[in-house]
mmCIF file of C-alpha atoms in Angstrom:
data_model
loop_
_atom_site.group_PDB
_atom_site.id
_atom_site.type_symbol
_atom_site.label_atom_id
_atom_site.label_comp_id
_atom_site.label_asym_id
_atom_site.label_seq_id
_atom_site.Cartn_x
_atom_site.Cartn_y
_atom_site.Cartn_z
ATOM 1 C CA MET N 1 0.019 -0.019 -0.016
ATOM 2 C CA SER N 2 1.240 3.438 -0.854
ATOM 3 C CA VAL N 3 0.556 6.401 1.388
ATOM 4 C CA SER N 4 -0.440 9.483 -0.605
ATOM 5 C CA GLU N 5 -0.516 12.919 0.781
ATOM 6 C CA SER N 6 -4.289 13.585 0.761
ATOM 7 C CA GLY N 7 -5.263 15.131 4.112
ATOM 8 C CA VAL N 8 -1.744 14.646 5.586
ATOM 9 C CA ASP N 9 1.371 16.732 4.983
ATOM 10 C CA LEU N 10 4.311 14.420 4.326
ATOM 11 C CA PRO N 11 7.656 15.490 5.773
ATOM 12 C CA GLY N 12 10.467 16.465 3.436
ATOM 13 C CA SER N 13 12.907 14.030 5.046
ATOM 14 C CA ALA N 14 13.670 10.335 5.524
ATOM 15 C CA SER N 15 11.110 10.271 8.370
ATOM 16 C CA THR N 16 8.364 10.308 5.715
ATOM 17 C CA ARG N 17 5.389 7.900 5.938
ATOM 18 C CA GLY N 18 4.845 8.133 2.206
ATOM 19 C CA PHE N 19 5.936 5.242 0.028
ATOM 20 C CA VAL N 20 5.556 4.488 -3.669
ATOM 21 C CA HIS N 21 5.865 0.967 -5.146
ATOM 22 C CA ILE N 22 7.470 0.179 -8.467
ATOM 23 C CA SER N 23 4.740 0.359 -11.136
ATOM 24 C CA GLY N 24 2.711 2.323 -8.635
ATOM 25 C CA SER N 25 1.555 5.894 -8.306
ATOM 26 C CA VAL N 26 0.617 8.366 -5.624
ATOM 27 C CA GLY N 27 -0.691 11.931 -5.560
ATOM 28 C CA GLY N 28 -0.603 14.950 -3.343
ATOM 29 C CA SER N 29 -0.205 18.705 -3.182
ATOM 30 C CA LEU N 30 2.462 21.232 -2.462
ATOM 31 C CA ARG N 31 0.652 23.827 -0.413
ATOM 32 C CA SER N 32 3.275 26.511 -0.386
ATOM 33 C CA PRO N 33 6.688 27.289 -1.966
ATOM 34 C CA SER N 34 8.405 25.855 1.145
ATOM 35 C CA ASP N 35 6.352 22.622 1.191
ATOM 36 C CA VAL N 36 8.463 19.546 0.389
ATOM 37 C CA ASP N 37 7.154 15.931 0.154
ATOM 38 C CA TRP N 38 9.331 12.822 0.232
ATOM 39 C CA TYR N 39 8.273 9.323 -0.757
ATOM 40 C CA GLY N 40 10.392 6.239 0.020
ATOM 41 C CA ILE N 41 10.992 3.735 -2.767
ATOM 42 C CA ASP N 42 12.880 0.386 -2.669
ATOM 43 C CA LEU N 43 15.324 -0.009 -5.601
ATOM 44 C CA THR N 44 17.443 -2.954 -6.715
ATOM 45 C CA ALA N 45 21.039 -2.507 -7.808
ATOM 46 C CA GLY N 46 21.558 -2.826 -11.604
ATOM 47 C CA THR N 47 17.897 -2.413 -12.491
ATOM 48 C CA PRO N 48 16.961 0.667 -14.508
ATOM 49 C CA TYR N 49 13.997 2.672 -13.238
ATOM 50 C CA SER N 50 11.889 5.523 -14.539
ATOM 51 C CA MET N 51 10.183 7.980 -12.247
ATOM 52 C CA GLY N 52 7.832 10.665 -13.402
ATOM 53 C CA ALA N 53 5.873 13.484 -11.793
ATOM 54 C CA TYR N 54 3.139 15.633 -13.284
ATOM 55 C CA PHE N 55 2.835 19.071 -11.631
ATOM 56 C CA LEU N 56 -0.423 21.012 -12.068
ATOM 57 C CA GLY N 57 -0.433 24.659 -11.070
ATOM 58 C CA GLY N 58 3.268 25.189 -10.668
ATOM 59 C CA THR N 59 6.760 24.312 -11.851
ATOM 60 C CA GLY N 60 8.064 21.401 -9.859
ATOM 61 C CA LEU N 61 11.417 19.795 -9.083
ATOM 62 C CA LEU N 62 11.718 16.049 -8.796
ATOM 63 C CA THR N 63 14.885 14.716 -7.031
ATOM 64 C CA LEU N 64 15.936 11.173 -6.307
ATOM 65 C CA ARG N 65 17.883 10.894 -2.994
ATOM 66 C CA SER N 66 19.900 8.126 -1.431
ATOM 67 C CA ALA N 67 18.987 6.557 1.925
ATOM 68 C CA SER N 68 21.148 9.225 3.566
ATOM 69 C CA GLY N 69 19.378 12.037 1.741
ATOM 70 C CA VAL N 70 22.094 12.885 -0.785
ATOM 71 C CA ALA N 71 20.717 13.978 -4.207
ATOM 72 C CA GLN N 72 21.439 11.375 -6.921
ATOM 73 C CA THR N 73 19.675 13.095 -9.853
ATOM 74 C CA SER N 74 16.983 15.657 -10.412
ATOM 75 C CA THR N 75 14.862 17.333 -13.104
ATOM 76 C CA ILE N 76 12.512 20.338 -13.371
ATOM 77 C CA SER N 77 9.007 19.908 -14.856
ATOM 78 C CA SER N 78 8.374 21.272 -18.301
ATOM 79 C CA ALA N 79 6.530 24.554 -18.631
ATOM 80 C CA VAL N 80 4.839 23.006 -21.666
ATOM 81 C CA ASP N 81 3.379 19.803 -20.180
ATOM 82 C CA GLY N 82 4.137 19.853 -16.466
ATOM 83 C CA LEU N 83 6.155 16.603 -16.653
ATOM 84 C CA ALA N 84 9.389 15.831 -14.827
ATOM 85 C CA ILE N 85 10.962 12.458 -15.752
ATOM 86 C CA LEU N 86 13.984 10.781 -14.237
ATOM 87 C CA ALA N 87 15.868 7.609 -15.348
ATOM 88 C CA PHE N 88 18.137 6.015 -12.809
ATOM 89 C CA THR N 89 20.029 2.713 -12.341
ATOM 90 C CA PRO N 90 21.145 2.299 -8.724
ATOM 91 C CA ARG N 91 24.513 0.875 -7.833
ATOM 92 C CA THR N 92 23.289 -0.423 -4.450
ATOM 93 C CA THR N 93 20.054 -2.090 -3.398
ATOM 94 C CA GLY N 94 18.027 -0.281 -0.747
ATOM 95 C CA MET N 95 15.769 2.544 0.219
ATOM 96 C CA TYR N 96 15.837 5.774 -1.844
ATOM 97 C CA TYR N 97 13.603 8.828 -1.642
ATOM 98 C CA LEU N 98 11.745 10.860 -4.242
ATOM 99 C CA ASP N 99 11.622 14.527 -3.255
ATOM 100 C CA LEU N 100 8.935 16.769 -4.779
ATOM 101 C CA ARG N 101 8.965 20.560 -4.373
ATOM 102 C CA LEU N 102 8.208 23.791 -6.250
ATOM 103 C CA THR N 103 11.082 25.499 -7.971
ATOM 104 C CA ALA N 104 12.070 29.011 -6.939
ATOM 105 C CA GLY N 105 9.460 31.246 -8.661
ATOM 106 C CA GLY N 106 7.515 28.105 -9.648
ATOM 107 C CA GLY N 107 4.237 29.129 -8.157
ATOM 108 C CA THR N 108 2.581 29.234 -4.717
ATOM 109 C CA SER N 109 1.026 25.757 -4.774
ATOM 110 C CA ALA N 110 0.636 22.724 -7.050
ATOM 111 C CA LEU N 111 -1.052 19.384 -7.279
ATOM 112 C CA TYR N 112 1.097 16.432 -8.302
ATOM 113 C CA GLY N 113 0.981 12.852 -9.435
ATOM 114 C CA LEU N 114 4.023 10.621 -9.043
ATOM 115 C CA GLY N 115 4.536 7.277 -10.858
ATOM 116 C CA THR N 116 7.372 4.761 -11.093
ATOM 117 C CA GLU N 117 8.284 1.758 -13.243
ATOM 118 C CA ALA N 118 11.159 -0.644 -13.712
ATOM 119 C CA GLY N 119 12.768 -0.163 -17.092
ATOM 120 C CA VAL N 120 13.122 2.925 -19.182
ATOM 121 C CA PHE N 121 10.009 5.005 -19.746
ATOM 122 C CA ASP N 122 9.428 5.357 -23.455
ATOM 123 C CA ASP N 123 7.588 8.593 -24.106
ATOM 124 C CA TYR N 124 7.342 7.917 -27.918
ATOM 125 C CA VAL N 125 7.275 4.596 -29.616
ATOM 126 C CA GLY N 126 10.273 4.032 -31.941
ATOM 127 C CA PHE N 127 8.306 2.387 -34.770
ATOM 128 C CA SER N 128 6.531 3.616 -37.917
ATOM 129 C CA SER N 129 3.239 2.663 -36.226
ATOM 130 C CA THR N 130 3.671 5.426 -33.618
ATOM 131 C CA THR N 131 0.594 7.529 -32.911
ATOM 132 C CA SER N 132 2.700 10.521 -31.716
ATOM 133 C CA THR N 133 2.733 13.613 -33.921
ATOM 134 C CA LEU N 134 4.496 16.952 -33.829
ATOM 135 C CA ALA N 135 2.681 20.190 -34.645
ATOM 136 C CA LEU N 136 4.416 22.988 -36.471
ATOM 137 C CA ASN N 137 5.615 25.805 -34.164
ATOM 138 C CA ILE N 138 4.339 23.973 -31.054
ATOM 139 C CA PRO N 139 7.084 22.872 -28.629
ATOM 140 C CA SER N 140 7.154 19.192 -27.688
ATOM 141 C CA ARG N 141 9.271 17.363 -25.195
ATOM 142 C CA GLY N 142 10.837 13.898 -25.463
ATOM 143 C CA ARG N 143 13.795 11.887 -24.386
ATOM 144 C CA LEU N 144 16.209 9.879 -26.490
ATOM 145 C CA GLU N 145 17.089 6.514 -24.931
ATOM 146 C CA VAL N 146 20.311 4.643 -25.622
ATOM 147 C CA ALA N 147 20.513 0.921 -26.277
#
């Protein structure tokens, strides 16, 4: 069971009660520019993972932290679609934390959804049968994966 933030403010530290499972999702809110929510996540060494957050109402920062709280990687949500996506392959098995917060000047509050999966998230299919399209003069965001 994952604990989401509805009705409860999660701490922005390793003392969090929030947890997200692989292939799971949670949701919550950042109620002020200083509000920070952490979710614990168990990761296995050598397995690639994708983590994504959708921020609605503000520009968010998604950071993956080690068990000791040291930042491993981070990304800022896109102003175009509100998405922040991380790819990470841990060297050690154990507890990590996903840290969600608003960026400086990123708004006064935001709702968010956070999801995880094992493997690399593929935002656009790499086949001629793809249903993704690009519109002229409209920015789009994607990520190139390596084999």
